[in-house]
Each structure stands twice: as structure tokens, then as C-alpha cells.
């Protein structure tokens, strides 16, 4: 009998943090839920980060993931944007640590390779394979949620030998 695992994927961002929960059992992925945590630039910066933390905590409490997967920070041309993503990643990492959830972190190329079979995949191909692997016919929107699900799938693929 094969072990099942529930994984929460996160696509961190200050304005939009995508999240997606999947289950993996008997060599099959199943979509549990997904969404996006949105904050407004009219809110204080610290309040936005706190909102991300609180929402992730509620998602963890509701869906009880065993582990998590998240994309590593890549260097963007816009330093301000990269800093905001880094802060959102820090909040998510803290949230996982406080809930004793093991976190796997993956580069964009690792995620593309894991989900599609090629590190050269574009965003549309990754989204297509996320839907295919999860058996979902409708679009997974917003894109941040699809990216989060790709992170969760990558995490399962990285630990599948242990299952």
C-alpha cells in the first residue's frame, strides 16, 4: 500500500500570493483546493505581510498539508519587486516553520522540468501540464494559483522515491 501525501504549494508575492493544495496517492495527483491571497498597496506594508501570514495559517489549519513546496527567489531586473517577493517568501517560510511543515524550495527551471519534462517550458505549457496532471478541465486562475500548484507537484516529484 502506497502512502498518500498532501502538499501545499505557494507562489509568493506581496500583492498576490498564490496557493494550491494537492493530494498524491497511488501514483495519482488530485486537486484539493487553490486560490490567491491578495493585498492592496493602499495597506501598510507590515499589514500586507501579516495578512499573508494569517491567510496561510488558515489554509494550513483547514487543509492540513503534510509538506510544502515553493519557488526560490530569482533575481529580477526590478529590485523593488524582488525585495517584496523575498519578504513574502520569508513570511511563508516562517509560517511553515511555525506549523512544523517541511518546505521544499525549487528553482523556476526545476519546476518547469518537473512538471513538463523540459526546463525550457513557457508559462502556458506549465499551466497546461498542471491541468493535465491534476485532471482539471477548466482554467486554473489566477496564474499565481497555477504556479503554486506547479510548486506542489514539483515537491511531490522530488520526494516520490521516498513514498
PDB file of C-alpha atoms in Angstrom:
ATOM      1  CA  UNK A   1       0.000   0.000   0.000  1.00  0.00           C
ATOM      2  CA  UNK A   2       1.375   3.355  -1.018  1.00  0.00           C
ATOM      3  CA  UNK A   3       1.486   6.303   1.339  1.00  0.00           C
ATOM      4  CA  UNK A   4      -0.515   9.372   0.467  1.00  0.00           C
ATOM      5  CA  UNK A   5       0.730  12.902   0.998  1.00  0.00           C
ATOM      6  CA  UNK A   6      -0.938  16.302   0.985  1.00  0.00           C
ATOM      7  CA  UNK A   7       1.203  19.198  -0.234  1.00  0.00           C
ATOM      8  CA  UNK A   8       0.626  22.951  -0.136  1.00  0.00           C
ATOM      9  CA  UNK A   9       2.318  24.873  -2.931  1.00  0.00           C
ATOM     10  CA  UNK A  10       2.922  28.605  -2.621  1.00  0.00           C
ATOM     11  CA  UNK A  11       3.769  31.216  -5.252  1.00  0.00           C
ATOM     12  CA  UNK A  12       4.819  34.130  -3.038  1.00  0.00           C
ATOM     13  CA  UNK A  13       4.232  37.776  -3.826  1.00  0.00           C
ATOM     14  CA  UNK A  14       3.324  40.875  -1.849  1.00  0.00           C
ATOM     15  CA  UNK A  15       0.294  41.800  -3.987  1.00  0.00           C
ATOM     16  CA  UNK A  16      -0.706  38.221  -4.859  1.00  0.00           C
ATOM     17  CA  UNK A  17       0.379  35.038  -3.123  1.00  0.00           C
ATOM     18  CA  UNK A  18      -0.904  32.006  -4.958  1.00  0.00           C
ATOM     19  CA  UNK A  19      -1.587  28.777  -3.101  1.00  0.00           C
ATOM     20  CA  UNK A  20      -2.681  25.302  -4.059  1.00  0.00           C
ATOM     21  CA  UNK A  21      -3.232  22.063  -2.178  1.00  0.00           C
ATOM     22  CA  UNK A  22      -2.837  18.689  -3.842  1.00  0.00           C
ATOM     23  CA  UNK A  23      -3.032  15.098  -2.688  1.00  0.00           C
ATOM     24  CA  UNK A  24      -0.790  12.374  -4.064  1.00  0.00           C
ATOM     25  CA  UNK A  25      -1.838   8.768  -3.568  1.00  0.00           C
ATOM     26  CA  UNK A  26      -1.446   5.563  -5.574  1.00  0.00           C
ATOM     27  CA  UNK A  27       0.695   7.374  -8.174  1.00  0.00           C
ATOM     28  CA  UNK A  28      -2.098   9.881  -8.849  1.00  0.00           C
ATOM     29  CA  UNK A  29      -2.366  13.619  -8.242  1.00  0.00           C
ATOM     30  CA  UNK A  30      -5.656  15.054  -7.024  1.00  0.00           C
ATOM     31  CA  UNK A  31      -6.537  18.733  -6.759  1.00  0.00           C
ATOM     32  CA  UNK A  32      -7.844  19.622  -3.291  1.00  0.00           C
ATOM     33  CA  UNK A  33      -8.163  23.425  -3.473  1.00  0.00           C
ATOM     34  CA  UNK A  34      -6.428  26.568  -4.675  1.00  0.00           C
ATOM     35  CA  UNK A  35      -6.668  30.332  -4.552  1.00  0.00           C
ATOM     36  CA  UNK A  36      -4.811  33.575  -4.113  1.00  0.00           C
ATOM     37  CA  UNK A  37      -4.145  35.846  -1.153  1.00  0.00           C
ATOM     38  CA  UNK A  38      -4.449  39.439  -2.353  1.00  0.00           C
ATOM     39  CA  UNK A  39      -3.213  42.518  -0.557  1.00  0.00           C
ATOM     40  CA  UNK A  40      -3.690  46.142  -1.545  1.00  0.00           C
ATOM     41  CA  UNK A  41      -0.903  48.673  -1.945  1.00  0.00           C
ATOM     42  CA  UNK A  42      -3.132  51.076  -0.006  1.00  0.00           C
ATOM     43  CA  UNK A  43      -2.481  48.966   3.120  1.00  0.00           C
ATOM     44  CA  UNK A  44       0.600  49.442   5.261  1.00  0.00           C
ATOM     45  CA  UNK A  45       3.460  47.183   4.224  1.00  0.00           C
ATOM     46  CA  UNK A  46       3.558  45.366   7.555  1.00  0.00           C
ATOM     47  CA  UNK A  47      -0.208  44.793   7.444  1.00  0.00           C
ATOM     48  CA  UNK A  48       0.118  43.227   3.995  1.00  0.00           C
ATOM     49  CA  UNK A  49       2.765  40.793   5.241  1.00  0.00           C
ATOM     50  CA  UNK A  50       0.676  39.964   8.301  1.00  0.00           C
ATOM     51  CA  UNK A  51      -2.324  39.271   6.064  1.00  0.00           C
ATOM     52  CA  UNK A  52      -0.274  36.789   4.019  1.00  0.00           C
ATOM     53  CA  UNK A  53       0.854  35.059   7.210  1.00  0.00           C
ATOM     54  CA  UNK A  54      -2.647  34.894   8.704  1.00  0.00           C
ATOM     55  CA  UNK A  55      -4.226  33.615   5.488  1.00  0.00           C
ATOM     56  CA  UNK A  56      -1.560  30.937   5.047  1.00  0.00           C
ATOM     57  CA  UNK A  57      -2.103  29.871   8.665  1.00  0.00           C
ATOM     58  CA  UNK A  58      -5.841  29.488   8.000  1.00  0.00           C
ATOM     59  CA  UNK A  59      -5.148  27.487   4.828  1.00  0.00           C
ATOM     60  CA  UNK A  60      -2.793  25.205   6.782  1.00  0.00           C
ATOM     61  CA  UNK A  61      -5.365  24.774   9.561  1.00  0.00           C
ATOM     62  CA  UNK A  62      -8.124  23.966   7.063  1.00  0.00           C
ATOM     63  CA  UNK A  63      -6.295  21.647   4.663  1.00  0.00           C
ATOM     64  CA  UNK A  64      -3.630  20.196   6.987  1.00  0.00           C
ATOM     65  CA  UNK A  65      -0.821  19.697   4.460  1.00  0.00           C
ATOM     66  CA  UNK A  66       1.977  17.280   5.326  1.00  0.00           C
ATOM     67  CA  UNK A  67       4.634  19.244   3.433  1.00  0.00           C
ATOM     68  CA  UNK A  68       5.011  22.320   1.221  1.00  0.00           C
ATOM     69  CA  UNK A  69       6.731  23.388  -1.987  1.00  0.00           C
ATOM     70  CA  UNK A  70       7.726  26.893  -3.045  1.00  0.00           C
ATOM     71  CA  UNK A  71       9.730  28.535  -5.810  1.00  0.00           C
ATOM     72  CA  UNK A  72      13.093  30.033  -4.843  1.00  0.00           C
ATOM     73  CA  UNK A  73      13.704  33.708  -5.428  1.00  0.00           C
ATOM     74  CA  UNK A  74      15.232  34.525  -8.757  1.00  0.00           C
ATOM     75  CA  UNK A  75      16.970  37.797  -9.455  1.00  0.00           C
ATOM     76  CA  UNK A  76      14.633  40.132 -11.256  1.00  0.00           C
ATOM     77  CA  UNK A  77      15.519  43.331 -13.045  1.00  0.00           C
ATOM     78  CA  UNK A  78      13.201  45.217 -10.712  1.00  0.00           C
ATOM     79  CA  UNK A  79      14.964  45.171  -7.337  1.00  0.00           C
ATOM     80  CA  UNK A  80      11.944  46.620  -5.533  1.00  0.00           C
ATOM     81  CA  UNK A  81       9.746  43.824  -6.828  1.00  0.00           C
ATOM     82  CA  UNK A  82      12.358  41.208  -5.877  1.00  0.00           C
ATOM     83  CA  UNK A  83      12.518  42.591  -2.338  1.00  0.00           C
ATOM     84  CA  UNK A  84       8.740  42.363  -1.942  1.00  0.00           C
ATOM     85  CA  UNK A  85       8.745  38.764  -3.185  1.00  0.00           C
ATOM     86  CA  UNK A  86      11.616  37.962  -0.801  1.00  0.00           C
ATOM     87  CA  UNK A  87       9.622  39.354   2.123  1.00  0.00           C
ATOM     88  CA  UNK A  88       6.545  37.343   1.147  1.00  0.00           C
ATOM     89  CA  UNK A  89       8.749  34.228   0.856  1.00  0.00           C
ATOM     90  CA  UNK A  90      10.121  34.939   4.328  1.00  0.00           C
ATOM     91  CA  UNK A  91       6.623  35.204   5.774  1.00  0.00           C
ATOM     92  CA  UNK A  92       5.588  31.922   4.101  1.00  0.00           C
ATOM     93  CA  UNK A  93       8.766  30.185   5.299  1.00  0.00           C
ATOM     94  CA  UNK A  94       8.147  31.382   8.854  1.00  0.00           C
ATOM     95  CA  UNK A  95       4.531  30.214   8.690  1.00  0.00           C
ATOM     96  CA  UNK A  96       5.592  26.727   7.557  1.00  0.00           C
ATOM     97  CA  UNK A  97       8.256  26.538  10.285  1.00  0.00           C
ATOM     98  CA  UNK A  98       5.792  27.573  12.984  1.00  0.00           C
ATOM     99  CA  UNK A  99       3.363  24.890  11.798  1.00  0.00           C
ATOM    100  CA  UNK A 100       6.160  22.260  11.624  1.00  0.00           C
ATOM    101  CA  UNK A 101       5.668  21.738   7.884  1.00  0.00           C
ATOM    102  CA  UNK A 102       8.684  20.602   5.871  1.00  0.00           C
ATOM    103  CA  UNK A 103       9.353  23.010   2.983  1.00  0.00           C
ATOM    104  CA  UNK A 104      10.994  22.123  -0.319  1.00  0.00           C
ATOM    105  CA  UNK A 105      12.313  25.017  -2.374  1.00  0.00           C
ATOM    106  CA  UNK A 106      12.795  24.797  -6.141  1.00  0.00           C
ATOM    107  CA  UNK A 107      14.234  26.987  -8.877  1.00  0.00           C
ATOM    108  CA  UNK A 108      11.961  28.043 -11.740  1.00  0.00           C
ATOM    109  CA  UNK A 109      13.824  25.639 -14.053  1.00  0.00           C
ATOM    110  CA  UNK A 110      13.402  22.730 -11.614  1.00  0.00           C
ATOM    111  CA  UNK A 111       9.654  23.387 -11.535  1.00  0.00           C
ATOM    112  CA  UNK A 112       9.397  23.586 -15.330  1.00  0.00           C
ATOM    113  CA  UNK A 113      11.436  20.396 -15.714  1.00  0.00           C
ATOM    114  CA  UNK A 114       9.439  18.526 -13.089  1.00  0.00           C
ATOM    115  CA  UNK A 115       6.018  19.481 -14.402  1.00  0.00           C
ATOM    116  CA  UNK A 116       6.620  19.411 -18.181  1.00  0.00           C
ATOM    117  CA  UNK A 117       9.802  17.420 -18.719  1.00  0.00           C
ATOM    118  CA  UNK A 118      11.744  20.407 -20.054  1.00  0.00           C
ATOM    119  CA  UNK A 119      13.350  23.379 -18.321  1.00  0.00           C
ATOM    120  CA  UNK A 120      12.684  25.437 -21.459  1.00  0.00           C
ATOM    121  CA  UNK A 121       8.888  25.309 -20.996  1.00  0.00           C
ATOM    122  CA  UNK A 122       6.976  28.569 -21.155  1.00  0.00           C
ATOM    123  CA  UNK A 123       4.272  29.604 -18.699  1.00  0.00           C
ATOM    124  CA  UNK A 124       1.433  28.334 -20.916  1.00  0.00           C
ATOM    125  CA  UNK A 125       2.974  24.858 -21.195  1.00  0.00           C
ATOM    126  CA  UNK A 126       3.451  24.644 -17.426  1.00  0.00           C
ATOM    127  CA  UNK A 127      -0.203  25.628 -16.908  1.00  0.00           C
ATOM    128  CA  UNK A 128      -1.300  23.027 -19.470  1.00  0.00           C
ATOM    129  CA  UNK A 129       0.619  20.253 -17.697  1.00  0.00           C
ATOM    130  CA  UNK A 130      -0.620  21.317 -14.259  1.00  0.00           C
ATOM    131  CA  UNK A 131      -4.198  20.892 -15.536  1.00  0.00           C
ATOM    132  CA  UNK A 132      -3.322  17.594 -17.210  1.00  0.00           C
ATOM    133  CA  UNK A 133      -1.578  16.134 -14.149  1.00  0.00           C
ATOM    134  CA  UNK A 134      -4.406  17.198 -11.830  1.00  0.00           C
ATOM    135  CA  UNK A 135      -7.163  16.072 -14.207  1.00  0.00           C
ATOM    136  CA  UNK A 136      -8.693  19.540 -14.331  1.00  0.00           C
ATOM    137  CA  UNK A 137     -10.536  20.641 -17.463  1.00  0.00           C
ATOM    138  CA  UNK A 138     -11.206  24.297 -16.635  1.00  0.00           C
ATOM    139  CA  UNK A 139      -8.589  27.015 -16.412  1.00  0.00           C
ATOM    140  CA  UNK A 140      -6.828  27.424 -13.081  1.00  0.00           C
ATOM    141  CA  UNK A 141      -6.965  31.141 -12.460  1.00  0.00           C
ATOM    142  CA  UNK A 142      -5.334  33.335 -11.421  1.00  0.00           C
ATOM    143  CA  UNK A 143      -1.921  32.333 -12.756  1.00  0.00           C
ATOM    144  CA  UNK A 144      -0.438  32.617  -9.271  1.00  0.00           C
ATOM    145  CA  UNK A 145      -2.564  29.662  -8.149  1.00  0.00           C
ATOM    146  CA  UNK A 146      -1.437  27.579 -11.126  1.00  0.00           C
ATOM    147  CA  UNK A 147       2.194  28.429 -10.310  1.00  0.00           C
ATOM    148  CA  UNK A 148       1.626  27.375  -6.698  1.00  0.00           C
ATOM    149  CA  UNK A 149       0.172  24.045  -7.830  1.00  0.00           C
ATOM    150  CA  UNK A 150       3.242  23.540 -10.049  1.00  0.00           C
ATOM    151  CA  UNK A 151       5.395  24.024  -6.937  1.00  0.00           C
ATOM    152  CA  UNK A 152       3.355  21.423  -5.064  1.00  0.00           C
ATOM    153  CA  UNK A 153       3.643  18.931  -7.943  1.00  0.00           C
ATOM    154  CA  UNK A 154       7.400  19.518  -8.080  1.00  0.00           C
ATOM    155  CA  UNK A 155       7.672  18.827  -4.378  1.00  0.00           C
ATOM    156  CA  UNK A 156       5.815  15.519  -4.731  1.00  0.00           C
ATOM    157  CA  UNK A 157       8.021  14.566  -7.687  1.00  0.00           C
ATOM    158  CA  UNK A 158      11.157  15.366  -5.675  1.00  0.00           C
ATOM    159  CA  UNK A 159      10.115  13.053  -2.825  1.00  0.00           C
ATOM    160  CA  UNK A 160       8.229  10.389  -4.829  1.00  0.00           C
ATOM    161  CA  UNK A 161      11.010   7.815  -4.377  1.00  0.00           C
ATOM    162  CA  UNK A 162      10.504   8.038  -0.610  1.00  0.00           C
ATOM    163  CA  UNK A 163       6.736   7.466  -0.855  1.00  0.00           C
TER     164      UNK A 163
END
